[in-house]
Tab-separated table of C-alpha atoms in Angstrom:
chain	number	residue	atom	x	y	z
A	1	UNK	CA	-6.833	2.327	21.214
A	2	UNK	CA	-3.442	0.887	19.915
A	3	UNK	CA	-1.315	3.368	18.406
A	4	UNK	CA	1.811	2.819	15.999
A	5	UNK	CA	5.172	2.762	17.035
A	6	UNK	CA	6.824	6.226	16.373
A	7	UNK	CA	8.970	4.812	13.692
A	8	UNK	CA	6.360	3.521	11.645
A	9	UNK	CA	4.236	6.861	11.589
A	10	UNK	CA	7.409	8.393	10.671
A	11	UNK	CA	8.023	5.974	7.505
A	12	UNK	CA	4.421	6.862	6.817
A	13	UNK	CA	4.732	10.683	7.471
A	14	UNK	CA	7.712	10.169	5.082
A	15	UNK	CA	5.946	8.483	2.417
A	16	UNK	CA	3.118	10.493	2.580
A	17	UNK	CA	4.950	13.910	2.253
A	18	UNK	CA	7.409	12.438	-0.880
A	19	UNK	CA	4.117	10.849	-2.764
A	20	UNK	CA	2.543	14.164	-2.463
A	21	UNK	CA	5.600	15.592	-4.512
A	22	UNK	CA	5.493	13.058	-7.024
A	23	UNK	CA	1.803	13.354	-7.239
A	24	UNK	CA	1.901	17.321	-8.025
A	25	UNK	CA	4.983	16.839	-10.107
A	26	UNK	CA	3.083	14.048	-12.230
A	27	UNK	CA	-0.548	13.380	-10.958
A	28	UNK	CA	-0.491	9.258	-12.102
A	29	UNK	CA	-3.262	7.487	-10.278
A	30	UNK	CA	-1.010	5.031	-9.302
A	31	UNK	CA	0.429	7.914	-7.087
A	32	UNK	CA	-2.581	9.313	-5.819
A	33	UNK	CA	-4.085	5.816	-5.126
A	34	UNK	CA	-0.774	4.812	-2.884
A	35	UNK	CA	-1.138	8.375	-1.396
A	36	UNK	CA	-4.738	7.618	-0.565
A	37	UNK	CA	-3.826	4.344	1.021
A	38	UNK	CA	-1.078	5.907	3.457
A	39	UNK	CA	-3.803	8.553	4.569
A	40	UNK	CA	-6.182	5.955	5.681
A	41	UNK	CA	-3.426	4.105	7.670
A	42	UNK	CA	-2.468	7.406	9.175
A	43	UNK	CA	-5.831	8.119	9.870
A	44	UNK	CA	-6.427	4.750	11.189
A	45	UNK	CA	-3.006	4.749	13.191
A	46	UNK	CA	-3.892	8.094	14.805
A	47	UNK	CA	-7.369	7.970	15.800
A	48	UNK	CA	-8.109	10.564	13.525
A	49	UNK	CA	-10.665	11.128	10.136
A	50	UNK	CA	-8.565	13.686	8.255
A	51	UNK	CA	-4.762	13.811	6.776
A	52	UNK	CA	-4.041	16.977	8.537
A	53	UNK	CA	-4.754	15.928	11.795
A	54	UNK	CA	-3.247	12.478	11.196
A	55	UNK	CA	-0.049	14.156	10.158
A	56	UNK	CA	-0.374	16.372	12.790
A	57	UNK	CA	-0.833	13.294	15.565
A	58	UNK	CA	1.782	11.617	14.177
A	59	UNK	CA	4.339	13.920	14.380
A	60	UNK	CA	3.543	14.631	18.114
A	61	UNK	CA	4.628	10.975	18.639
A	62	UNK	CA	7.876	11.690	16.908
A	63	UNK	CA	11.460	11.316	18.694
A	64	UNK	CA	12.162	14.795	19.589
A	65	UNK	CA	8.687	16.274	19.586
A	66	UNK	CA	7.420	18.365	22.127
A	67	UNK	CA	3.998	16.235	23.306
A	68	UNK	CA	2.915	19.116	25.806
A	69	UNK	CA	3.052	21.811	22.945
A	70	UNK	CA	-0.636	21.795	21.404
A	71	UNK	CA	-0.793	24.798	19.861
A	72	UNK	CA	-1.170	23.384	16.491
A	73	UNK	CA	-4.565	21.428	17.714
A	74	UNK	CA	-7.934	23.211	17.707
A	75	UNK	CA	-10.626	22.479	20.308
């Protein structure tokens, strides 16, 4: 499987996180919609079918994060 370059999930970990600010701040569809869109290229980028294990992937490929510390994955 091909996975994103770090910097890329981190733009979209970024985006993510600020649209779902501006989406509970205002709830436009235009919002949502883009905020929809990142979570399926997360998902996609990640191998994985939900946002909260996408964003959880992604952040393990970080700069800085600690790859051998799963203890935020469930079995």
């Amino acid at each position: 499987m091909l996975m994103a370059h770090p910097v890329i999930l981190g733009n979209l970990v970024e985006q993510y996180e600020t649209l779902k600010v501006l989406h509970a701040e205002n709830g436009s569809a235009e919002s949502r919609q883009r905020m929809d869109d990142i979570a399926y290229t997360l998902c996609v980028s990640t191998g994985t079918r939900d946002i909260d294990a996408a964003l959880i992937a992604a952040r393990h490929r970080l700069p800085g994060a600690r790859p051998e510390d799963d203890s935020l994955l469930t079995a």
